[in-house]
Coordinates of C-alpha atoms and ligand atoms in Angstrom, one line a residue:
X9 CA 0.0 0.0 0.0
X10 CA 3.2 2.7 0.3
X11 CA 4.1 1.8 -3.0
X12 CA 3.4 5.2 -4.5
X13 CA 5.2 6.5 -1.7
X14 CA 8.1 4.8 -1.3
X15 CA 9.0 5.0 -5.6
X16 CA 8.4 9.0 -4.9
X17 CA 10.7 8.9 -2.2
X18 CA 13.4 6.6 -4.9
X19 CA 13.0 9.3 -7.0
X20 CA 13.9 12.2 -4.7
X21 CA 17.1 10.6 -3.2
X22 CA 18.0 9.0 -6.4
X23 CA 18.6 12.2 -7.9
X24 CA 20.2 14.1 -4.8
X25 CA 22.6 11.1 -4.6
X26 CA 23.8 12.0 -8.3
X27 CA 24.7 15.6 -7.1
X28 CA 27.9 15.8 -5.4
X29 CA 27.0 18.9 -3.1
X30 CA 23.7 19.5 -2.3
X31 CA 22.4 23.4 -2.1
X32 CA 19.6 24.6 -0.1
X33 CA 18.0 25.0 -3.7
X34 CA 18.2 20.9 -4.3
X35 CA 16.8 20.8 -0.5
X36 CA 13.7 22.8 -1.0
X37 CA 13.4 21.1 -4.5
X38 CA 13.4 17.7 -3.0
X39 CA 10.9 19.1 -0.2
X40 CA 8.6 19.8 -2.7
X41 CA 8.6 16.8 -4.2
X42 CA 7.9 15.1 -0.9
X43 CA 5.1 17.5 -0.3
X44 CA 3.3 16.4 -3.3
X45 CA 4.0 13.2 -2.5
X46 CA 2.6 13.0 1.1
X47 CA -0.5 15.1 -0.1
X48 CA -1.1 12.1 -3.4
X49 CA -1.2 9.4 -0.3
X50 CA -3.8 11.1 1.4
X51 CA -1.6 12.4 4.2
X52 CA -3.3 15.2 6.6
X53 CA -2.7 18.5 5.1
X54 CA -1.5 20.0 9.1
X55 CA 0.9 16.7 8.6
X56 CA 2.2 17.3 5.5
X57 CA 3.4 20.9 6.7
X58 CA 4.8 20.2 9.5
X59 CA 6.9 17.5 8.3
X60 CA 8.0 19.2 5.1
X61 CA 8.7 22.6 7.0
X62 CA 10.6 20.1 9.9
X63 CA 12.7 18.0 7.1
X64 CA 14.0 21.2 5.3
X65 CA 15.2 23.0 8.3
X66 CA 17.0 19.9 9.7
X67 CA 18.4 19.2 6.3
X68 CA 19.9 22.5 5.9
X69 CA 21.3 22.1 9.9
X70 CA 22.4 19.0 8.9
X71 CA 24.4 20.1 5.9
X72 CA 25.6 23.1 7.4
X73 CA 27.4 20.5 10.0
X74 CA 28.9 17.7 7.9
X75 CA 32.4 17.3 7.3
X76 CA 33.6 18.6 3.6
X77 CA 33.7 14.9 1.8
X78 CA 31.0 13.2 4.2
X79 CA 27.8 11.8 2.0
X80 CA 25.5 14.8 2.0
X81 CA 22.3 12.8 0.6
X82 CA 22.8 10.3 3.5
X83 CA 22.5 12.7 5.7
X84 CA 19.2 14.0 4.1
X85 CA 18.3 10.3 4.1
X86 CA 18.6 10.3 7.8
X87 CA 17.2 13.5 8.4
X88 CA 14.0 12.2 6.4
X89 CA 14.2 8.7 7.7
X90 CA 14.1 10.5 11.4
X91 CA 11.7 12.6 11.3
X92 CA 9.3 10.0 9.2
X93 CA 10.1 7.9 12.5
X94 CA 8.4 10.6 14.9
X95 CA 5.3 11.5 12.7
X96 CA 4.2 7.8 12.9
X97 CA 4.5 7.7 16.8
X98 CA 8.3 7.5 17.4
X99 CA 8.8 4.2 19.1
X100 CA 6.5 1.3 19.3
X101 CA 4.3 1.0 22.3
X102 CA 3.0 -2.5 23.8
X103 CA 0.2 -2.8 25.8
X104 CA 0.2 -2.2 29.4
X105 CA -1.3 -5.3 31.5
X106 CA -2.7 -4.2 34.4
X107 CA -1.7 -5.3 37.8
X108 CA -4.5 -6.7 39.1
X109 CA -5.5 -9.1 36.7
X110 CA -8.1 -9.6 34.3
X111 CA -6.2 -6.5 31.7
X112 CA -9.2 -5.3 30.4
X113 CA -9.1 -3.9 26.5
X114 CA -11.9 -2.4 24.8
X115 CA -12.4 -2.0 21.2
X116 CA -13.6 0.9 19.2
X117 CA -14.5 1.9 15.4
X118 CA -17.1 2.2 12.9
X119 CA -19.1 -1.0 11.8
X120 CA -17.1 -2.8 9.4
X121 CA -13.5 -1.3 10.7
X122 CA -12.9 -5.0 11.4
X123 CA -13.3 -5.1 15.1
X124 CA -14.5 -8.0 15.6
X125 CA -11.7 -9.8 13.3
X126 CA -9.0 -8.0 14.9
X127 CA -10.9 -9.0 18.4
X128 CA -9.8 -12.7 17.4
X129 CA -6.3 -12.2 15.8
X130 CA -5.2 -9.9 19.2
X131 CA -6.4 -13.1 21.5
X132 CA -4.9 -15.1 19.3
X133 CA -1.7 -13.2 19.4
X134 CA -1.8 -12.8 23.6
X135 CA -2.6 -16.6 23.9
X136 CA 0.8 -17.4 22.3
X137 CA 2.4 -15.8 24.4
X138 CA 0.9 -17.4 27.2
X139 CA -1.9 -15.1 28.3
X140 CA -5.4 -16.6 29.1
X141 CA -7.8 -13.9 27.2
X142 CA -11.8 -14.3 27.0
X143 CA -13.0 -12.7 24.3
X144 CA -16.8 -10.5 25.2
X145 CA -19.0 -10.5 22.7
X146 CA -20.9 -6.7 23.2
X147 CA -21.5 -5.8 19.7
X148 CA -25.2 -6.9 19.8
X149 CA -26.1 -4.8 17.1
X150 CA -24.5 -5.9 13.6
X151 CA -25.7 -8.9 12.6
X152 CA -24.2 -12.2 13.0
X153 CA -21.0 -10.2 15.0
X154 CA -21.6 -12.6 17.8
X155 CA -21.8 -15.6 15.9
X156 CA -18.6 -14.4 13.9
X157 CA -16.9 -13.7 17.6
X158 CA -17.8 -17.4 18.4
X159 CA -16.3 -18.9 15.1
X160 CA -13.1 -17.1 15.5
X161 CA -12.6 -17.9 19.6
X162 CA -13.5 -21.4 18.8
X163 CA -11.2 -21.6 15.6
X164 CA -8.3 -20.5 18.2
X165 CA -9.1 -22.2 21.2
X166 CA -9.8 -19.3 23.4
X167 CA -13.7 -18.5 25.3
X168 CA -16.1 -16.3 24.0
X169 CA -18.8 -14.6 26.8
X170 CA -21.7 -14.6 24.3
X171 CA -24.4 -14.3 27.1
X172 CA -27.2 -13.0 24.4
X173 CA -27.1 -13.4 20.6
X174 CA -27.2 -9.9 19.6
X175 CA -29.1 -8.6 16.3
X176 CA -30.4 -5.8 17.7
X177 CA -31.1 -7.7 20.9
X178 CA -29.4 -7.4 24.5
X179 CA -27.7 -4.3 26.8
X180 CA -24.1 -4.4 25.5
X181 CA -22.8 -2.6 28.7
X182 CA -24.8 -5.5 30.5
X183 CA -22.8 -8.1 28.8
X184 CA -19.6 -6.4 29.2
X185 CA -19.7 -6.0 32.9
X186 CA -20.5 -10.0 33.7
X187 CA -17.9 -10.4 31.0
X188 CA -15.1 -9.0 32.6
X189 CA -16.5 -10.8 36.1
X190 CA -16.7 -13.8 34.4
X191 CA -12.9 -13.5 33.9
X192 CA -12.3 -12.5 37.0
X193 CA -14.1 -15.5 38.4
X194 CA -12.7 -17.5 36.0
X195 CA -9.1 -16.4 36.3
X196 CA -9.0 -15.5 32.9
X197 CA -6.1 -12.4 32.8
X198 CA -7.3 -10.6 29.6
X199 CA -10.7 -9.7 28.5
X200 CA -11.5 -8.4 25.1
X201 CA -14.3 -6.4 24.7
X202 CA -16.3 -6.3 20.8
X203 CA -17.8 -3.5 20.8
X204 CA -21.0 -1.9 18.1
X205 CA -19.8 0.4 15.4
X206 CA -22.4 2.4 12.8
X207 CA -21.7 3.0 9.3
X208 CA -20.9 6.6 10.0
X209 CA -20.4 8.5 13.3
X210 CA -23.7 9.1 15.4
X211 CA -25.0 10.0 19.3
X212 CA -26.1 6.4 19.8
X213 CA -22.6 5.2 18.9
X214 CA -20.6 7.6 21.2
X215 CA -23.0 6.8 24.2
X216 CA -23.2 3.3 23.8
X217 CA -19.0 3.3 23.8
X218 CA -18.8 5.5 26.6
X219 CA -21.2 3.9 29.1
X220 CA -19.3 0.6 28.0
X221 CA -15.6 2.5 29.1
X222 CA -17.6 4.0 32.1
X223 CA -18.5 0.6 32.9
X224 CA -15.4 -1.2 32.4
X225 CA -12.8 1.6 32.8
X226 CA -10.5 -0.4 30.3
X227 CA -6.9 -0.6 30.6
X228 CA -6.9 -0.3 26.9
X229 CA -9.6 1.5 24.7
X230 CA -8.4 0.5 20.8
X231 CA -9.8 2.8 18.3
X232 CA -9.8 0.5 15.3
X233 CA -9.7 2.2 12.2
X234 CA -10.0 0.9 8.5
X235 CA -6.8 2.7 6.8
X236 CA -8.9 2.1 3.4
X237 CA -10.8 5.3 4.2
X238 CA -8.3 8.1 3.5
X239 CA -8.8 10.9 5.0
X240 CA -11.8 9.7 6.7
X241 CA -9.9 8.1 8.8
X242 CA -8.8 11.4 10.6
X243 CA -12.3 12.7 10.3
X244 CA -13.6 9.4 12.3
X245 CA -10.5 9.3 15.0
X246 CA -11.2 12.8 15.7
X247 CA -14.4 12.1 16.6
X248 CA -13.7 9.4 18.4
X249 CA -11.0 10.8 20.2
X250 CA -13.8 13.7 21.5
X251 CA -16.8 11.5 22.1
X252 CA -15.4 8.0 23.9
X253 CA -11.2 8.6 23.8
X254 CA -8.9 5.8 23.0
X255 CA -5.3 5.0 24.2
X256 CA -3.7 3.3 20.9
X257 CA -4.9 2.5 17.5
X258 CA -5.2 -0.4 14.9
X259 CA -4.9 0.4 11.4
X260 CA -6.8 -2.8 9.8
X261 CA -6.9 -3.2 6.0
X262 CA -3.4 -1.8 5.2
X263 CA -3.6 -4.8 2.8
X264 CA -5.9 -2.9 0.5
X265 CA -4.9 0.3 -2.0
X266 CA -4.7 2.4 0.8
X267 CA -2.2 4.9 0.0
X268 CA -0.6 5.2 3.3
X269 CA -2.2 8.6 4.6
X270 CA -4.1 7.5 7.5
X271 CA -0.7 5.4 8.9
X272 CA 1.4 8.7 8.8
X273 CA -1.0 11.5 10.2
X274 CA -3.0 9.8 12.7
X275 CA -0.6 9.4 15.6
X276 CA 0.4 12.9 15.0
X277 CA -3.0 14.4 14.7
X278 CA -4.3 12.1 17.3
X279 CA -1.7 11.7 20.0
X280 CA -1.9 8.2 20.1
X281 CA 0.2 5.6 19.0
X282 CA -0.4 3.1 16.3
X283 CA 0.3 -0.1 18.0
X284 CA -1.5 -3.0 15.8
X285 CA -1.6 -2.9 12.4
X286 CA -4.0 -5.7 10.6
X287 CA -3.1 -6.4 6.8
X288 CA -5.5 -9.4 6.2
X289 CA -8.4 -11.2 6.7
X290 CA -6.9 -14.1 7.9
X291 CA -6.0 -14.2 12.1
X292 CA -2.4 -14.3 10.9
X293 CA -2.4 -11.4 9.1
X294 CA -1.5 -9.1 11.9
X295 CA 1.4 -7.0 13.3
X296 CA 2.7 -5.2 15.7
X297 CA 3.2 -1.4 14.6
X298 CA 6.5 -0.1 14.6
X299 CA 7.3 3.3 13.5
X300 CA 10.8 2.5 12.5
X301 CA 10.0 -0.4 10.3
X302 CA 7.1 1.3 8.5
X303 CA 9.8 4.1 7.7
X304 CA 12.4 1.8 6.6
X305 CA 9.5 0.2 4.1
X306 CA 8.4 4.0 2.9
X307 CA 11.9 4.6 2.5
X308 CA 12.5 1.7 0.7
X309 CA 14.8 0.0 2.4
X310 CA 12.8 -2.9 3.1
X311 CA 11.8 -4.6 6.7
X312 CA 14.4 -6.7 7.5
X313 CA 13.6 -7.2 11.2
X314 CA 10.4 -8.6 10.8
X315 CA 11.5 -10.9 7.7
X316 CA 13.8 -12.2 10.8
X317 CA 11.1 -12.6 13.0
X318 CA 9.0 -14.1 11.2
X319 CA 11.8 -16.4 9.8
X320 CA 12.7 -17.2 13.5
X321 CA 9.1 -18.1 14.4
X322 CA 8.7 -20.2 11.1
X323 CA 11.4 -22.4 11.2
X324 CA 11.3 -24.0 14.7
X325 CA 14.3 -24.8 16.8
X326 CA 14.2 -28.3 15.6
X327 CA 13.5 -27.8 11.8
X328 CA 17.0 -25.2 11.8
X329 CA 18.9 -27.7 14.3
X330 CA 18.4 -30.9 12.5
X331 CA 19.2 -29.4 9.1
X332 CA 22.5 -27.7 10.7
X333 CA 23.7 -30.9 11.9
X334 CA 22.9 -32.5 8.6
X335 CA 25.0 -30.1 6.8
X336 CA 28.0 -30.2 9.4
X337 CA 28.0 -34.0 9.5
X338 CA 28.9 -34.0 5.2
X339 CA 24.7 -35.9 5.1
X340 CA 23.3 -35.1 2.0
X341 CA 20.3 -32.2 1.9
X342 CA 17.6 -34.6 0.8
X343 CA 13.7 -33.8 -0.9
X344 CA 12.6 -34.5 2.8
X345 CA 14.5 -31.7 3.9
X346 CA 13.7 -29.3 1.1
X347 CA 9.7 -29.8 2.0
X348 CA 10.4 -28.9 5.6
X349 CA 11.7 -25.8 4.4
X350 CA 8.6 -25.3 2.2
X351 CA 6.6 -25.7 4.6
X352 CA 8.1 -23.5 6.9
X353 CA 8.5 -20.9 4.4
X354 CA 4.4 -20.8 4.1
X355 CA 4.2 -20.2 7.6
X356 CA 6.0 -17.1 7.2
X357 CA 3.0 -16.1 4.4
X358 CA 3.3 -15.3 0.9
X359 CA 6.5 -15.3 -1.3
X360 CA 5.1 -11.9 -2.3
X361 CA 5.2 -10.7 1.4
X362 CA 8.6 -12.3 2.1
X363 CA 10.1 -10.5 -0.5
X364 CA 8.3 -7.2 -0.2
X365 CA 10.3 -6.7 3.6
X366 CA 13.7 -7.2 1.5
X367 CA 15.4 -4.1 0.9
X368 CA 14.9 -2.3 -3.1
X369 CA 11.8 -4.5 -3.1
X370 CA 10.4 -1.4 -4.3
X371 CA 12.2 -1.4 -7.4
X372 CA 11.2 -5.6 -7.8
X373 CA 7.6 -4.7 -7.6
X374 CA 6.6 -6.0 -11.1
X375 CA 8.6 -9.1 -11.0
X376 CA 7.1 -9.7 -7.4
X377 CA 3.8 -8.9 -8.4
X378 CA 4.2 -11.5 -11.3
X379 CA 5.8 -14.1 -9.0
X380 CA 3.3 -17.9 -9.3
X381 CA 2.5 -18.5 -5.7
X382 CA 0.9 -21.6 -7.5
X383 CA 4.5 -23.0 -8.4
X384 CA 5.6 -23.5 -4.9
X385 CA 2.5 -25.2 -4.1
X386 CA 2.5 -27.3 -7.1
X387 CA 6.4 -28.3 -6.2
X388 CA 5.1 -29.4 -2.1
X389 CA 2.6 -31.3 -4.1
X390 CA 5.0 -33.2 -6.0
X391 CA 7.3 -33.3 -2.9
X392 CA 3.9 -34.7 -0.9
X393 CA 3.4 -37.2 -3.4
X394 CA 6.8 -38.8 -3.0
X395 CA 7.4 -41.5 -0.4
X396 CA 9.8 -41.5 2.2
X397 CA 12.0 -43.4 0.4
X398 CA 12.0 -41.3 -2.3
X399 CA 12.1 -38.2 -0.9
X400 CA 15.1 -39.5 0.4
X401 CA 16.9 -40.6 -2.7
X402 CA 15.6 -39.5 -5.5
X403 CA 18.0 -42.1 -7.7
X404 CA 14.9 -44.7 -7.0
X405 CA 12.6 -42.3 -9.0
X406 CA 12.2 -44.6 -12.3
X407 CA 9.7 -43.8 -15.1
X408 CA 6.7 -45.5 -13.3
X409 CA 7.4 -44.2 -10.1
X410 CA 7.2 -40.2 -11.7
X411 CA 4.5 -41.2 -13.6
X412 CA 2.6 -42.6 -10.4
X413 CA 3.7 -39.2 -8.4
X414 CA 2.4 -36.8 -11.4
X415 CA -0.6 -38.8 -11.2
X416 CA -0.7 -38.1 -7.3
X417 CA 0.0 -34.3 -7.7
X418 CA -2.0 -33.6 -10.5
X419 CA 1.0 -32.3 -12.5
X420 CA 2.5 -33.6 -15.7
X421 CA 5.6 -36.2 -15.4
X422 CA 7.5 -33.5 -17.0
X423 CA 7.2 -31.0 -13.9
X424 CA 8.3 -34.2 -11.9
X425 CA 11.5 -34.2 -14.2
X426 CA 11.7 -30.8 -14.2
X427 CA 11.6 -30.8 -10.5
X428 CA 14.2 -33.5 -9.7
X429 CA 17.1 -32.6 -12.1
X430 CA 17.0 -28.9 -10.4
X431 CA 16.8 -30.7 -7.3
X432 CA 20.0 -32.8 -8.2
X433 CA 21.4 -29.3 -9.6
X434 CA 20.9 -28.0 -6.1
X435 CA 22.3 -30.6 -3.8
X436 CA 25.5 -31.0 -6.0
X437 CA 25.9 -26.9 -5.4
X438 CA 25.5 -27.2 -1.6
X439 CA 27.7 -30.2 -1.8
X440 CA 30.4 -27.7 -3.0
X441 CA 29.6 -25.2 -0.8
X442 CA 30.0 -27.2 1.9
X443 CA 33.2 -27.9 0.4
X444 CA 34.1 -24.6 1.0
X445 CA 33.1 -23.2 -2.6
X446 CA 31.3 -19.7 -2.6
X447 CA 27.8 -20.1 -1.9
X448 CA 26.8 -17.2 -4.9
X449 CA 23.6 -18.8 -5.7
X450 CA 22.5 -21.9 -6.2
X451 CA 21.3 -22.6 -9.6
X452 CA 17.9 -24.0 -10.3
X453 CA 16.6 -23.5 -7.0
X454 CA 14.8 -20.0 -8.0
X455 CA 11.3 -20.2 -8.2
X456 CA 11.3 -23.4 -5.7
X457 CA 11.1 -21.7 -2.7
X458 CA 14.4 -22.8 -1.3
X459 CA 16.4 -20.1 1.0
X460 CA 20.6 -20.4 0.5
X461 CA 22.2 -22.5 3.0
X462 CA 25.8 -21.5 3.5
X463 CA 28.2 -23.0 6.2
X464 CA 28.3 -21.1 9.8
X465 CA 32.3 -21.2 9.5
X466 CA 34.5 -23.5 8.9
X467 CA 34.4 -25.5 11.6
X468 CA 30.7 -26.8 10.5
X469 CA 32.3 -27.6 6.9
X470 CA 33.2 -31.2 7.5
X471 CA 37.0 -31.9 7.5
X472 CA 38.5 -33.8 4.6
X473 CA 39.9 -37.1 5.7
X474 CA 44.2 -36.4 5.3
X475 CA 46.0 -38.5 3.9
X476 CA 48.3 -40.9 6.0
X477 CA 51.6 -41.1 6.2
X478 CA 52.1 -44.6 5.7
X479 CA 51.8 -46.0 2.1
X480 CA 49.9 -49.6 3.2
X481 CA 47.2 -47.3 5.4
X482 CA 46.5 -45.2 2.2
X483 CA 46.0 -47.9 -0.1
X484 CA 44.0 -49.4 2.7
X485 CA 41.8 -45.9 2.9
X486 CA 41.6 -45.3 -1.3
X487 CA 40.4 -48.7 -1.4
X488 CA 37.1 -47.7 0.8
Ligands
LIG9 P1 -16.5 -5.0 12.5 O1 -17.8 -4.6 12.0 O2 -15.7 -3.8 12.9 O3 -16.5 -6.0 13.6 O4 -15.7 -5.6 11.2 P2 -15.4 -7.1 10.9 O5 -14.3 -7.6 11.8 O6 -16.6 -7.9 10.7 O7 -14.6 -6.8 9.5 C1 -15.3 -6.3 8.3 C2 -14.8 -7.0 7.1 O8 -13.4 -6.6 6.9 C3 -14.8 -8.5 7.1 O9 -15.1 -9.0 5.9 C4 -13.3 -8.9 7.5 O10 -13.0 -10.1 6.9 C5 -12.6 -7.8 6.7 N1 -11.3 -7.4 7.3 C6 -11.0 -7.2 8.6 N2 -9.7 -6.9 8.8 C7 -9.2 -6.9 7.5 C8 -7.8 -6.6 7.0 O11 -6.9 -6.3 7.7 N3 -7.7 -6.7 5.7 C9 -8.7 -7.1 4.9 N4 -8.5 -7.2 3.6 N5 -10.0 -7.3 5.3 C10 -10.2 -7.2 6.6

């Protein structure tokens, strides 16, 4: 969704980096640029001033400071990068738990802002970590919001309080009180409140929210807000911020076309931070907001530290440890292997979103964009389709047997061929890297969904048998 964003702000350092020195003329040209670029994405027009007024004086300090030689458009860079890094909240802010137990946090937002969805992914999120949430279903007004609330807490294991069906039906600040002493009885040490939204901002709506918080007196009030909306978006916080209040906000749908505005003026117009952001309608598609990645993305420069995370939490402890120890003890890297690391890989989500976080992904955009997610599926299938056996030497792999497996993945025998010689390609090359060759790529892999193992250090490489000394012993040792 920054993508108009971040190739504007290519564009601008692109061409201060081809000027040796930079004037305050290039400054206030490039700050123009940027202003037109915000104000394209929907960014607040207050916002936009600010921050352009705020980069051009710190860029001009800046310059006025550096050393004769030093990199002048990386210190623009920074100065940009900086001051992004403040408009969208500064640093990231978790959720305070209260300290007498159950943390209460209530949600807040228009109808359809995806409330109730984000209700499921953030006890979904807190049970992995080892909370005990109950999720309160107190939107009694949309229809079929409880139901949905019951789907999801069932679909993740955690409780919903669903004391009355809702449609119109039912005193939501009723339900929300026995909810949260229902935790308390219970021992649960989060509740998560589901609140009613309208399709637009109204009395009703404000009341019923704030007799909910008076009610409650959450630790957390959420303003949940659909980043789709544009400049809406500020409109509807605003008035949210008057009528009920709200200590963080959720941007949901920054999946969509959104053009980024609403994510960089609404924790400076607002005060609040952004502290969830929901890109999905699935309960994994959902992050943690942090100001310095979403500036590294507009920036361009990718998101490394969540690829890493989310790399870390995909391939398990044991996954990475038994394929380490294969490599260091000279085993071959098998078919077996290669569909544990598919299948961790989909854990992590798309390809497209894997390498969207990679720095210059920007400038990759069409070839991402044109990437067949349906090729790595179709290779697990052939992988699945192969027996253990198999899987583990592919050498057994006669005619009938690819014919048998094509017929099992529903792929032509030639995609089987196709498929194992790249394989073979593969786990030659990481023979010789092993070997202590350069691991530049390994050919044939692209397109299979197969990260680049390279050796820790040498001490994993697995040492070559020397020679002995004594001529009968050798003979002894080629003959094996
Ligand atoms: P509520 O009325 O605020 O409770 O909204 P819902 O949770 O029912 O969400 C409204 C619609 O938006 C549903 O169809 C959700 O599947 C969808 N939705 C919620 N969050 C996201 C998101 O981050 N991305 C996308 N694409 N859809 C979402």
């Amino acid at each position: 969704m920054l993508d108009l964003l971040t190739s504007h702000f290519n564009a601008v350092f692109t061409s201060l980096r081809l000027r040796g020195k930079i004037s305050k003329g290039d400054i206030e040209t490039s700050c123009e640029q940027i202003r037109q670029a915000l104000l394209e994405s929907d960014v607040a027009l207050e916002v936009v001033e600010s921050f352009v007024a705020q980069i051009a004086q710190r860029s001009i300090d800046a310059l006025a400071l550096i050393q004769p030689g030093s990199n002048q458009a990386k210190a623009v860079f920074e100065v940009v990068n900086s001051s992004l890094v403040e408009i969208l909240g500064g640093s990231a802010r978790r959720v305070r738990f209260s300290k007498n137990p159950p943390t209460v946090i209530m949600l807040a937002g228009l109808q359809g802002a995806g409330k109730t969805t984000l209700a499921g992914k953030l006890a979904k999120f807190f049970a992995d970590q080892g909370n005990t949430p109950l999720l309160v279903a107190s939107d009694l007004q949309r229809p079929n919001a409880v139901t949905q609330l019951q789907i999801l807490g069932q679909s993740i294991g955690v409780a919903v309080f669903a004391p009355e069906a809702g449609n119109g039906v039912g005193d939501p600040v009723k339900v929300a009180q026995a909810g949260v002493e229902f935790a308390k009885a219970k021992q649960y040490n989060m509740v998560i409140v589901d609140t009613a939204g309208r399709l637009g901002i109204d009395v009703e709506l404000m009341k019923q929210a704030g007799d909910i918080r008076d009610a409650l007196s959450p630790d957390e009030i959420l303003f949940v807000v659909d980043a789709m909306i544009g400049q809406d978006a500020l409109r509807t916080s605003q008035a949210f911020l008057d009528g009920v209040g709200f200590d963080g906000v959720v941007l949901t749908k920054l999946d969509g076309d959104a053009r980024g505005g609403a994510a960089l003026s609404i924790a400076s117009l607002t005060k609040r931070p952004i502290m969830f952001v929901s890109t999905g309608e699935k309960l994994g598609d959902f992050d943690i907001f942090h100001p310095d990645r979403m500036a590294s993305r507009i920036l361009g420069m990718g998101d490394v530290a969540t690829l890493a995370e989310a790399a870390k939490a995909a391939f398990d402890g044991d996954t990475s440890a038994k394929l380490e120890a294969k490599f260091a003890s000279g085993q071959d890297f098998t078919l077996e292997d290669f569909l544990d690391q598919l299948q961790a890989m989909s854990k992590m989500g798309s390809i497209s979103k894997i390498l969207g976080m990679l720095p210059g992904s920007g400038a990759m955009k069409k070839a991402i964009d044109s990437l067949d997610e349906g090729e790595i599926i179709a290779t697990k299938s052939i992988v699945q389709s192969m027996t253990p056996i198999e899987r583990r030497d592919p050498k057994v792999l006669n005619g009938s047997r690819r014919s048998r497996i094509a017929l099992g993945a529903g792929r032509a025998v030639s995609d089987v061929n196709n498929l194992i010689d790249r394989f073979s390609a593969a786990q030659k090359m990481i023979k010789q890297v092993r070997n202590g060759a350069t691991p530049a790529g390994i050919p044939g892999m692209a397109g299979m969904g197969m990260p680049a193992i390279a050796p820790k250090s040498a001490a994993m490489r697995p040492k070559k048998k020397s020679k002995s000394g004594n001529p009968a012993k050798r003979a002894q040792e080629q003959s094996q």
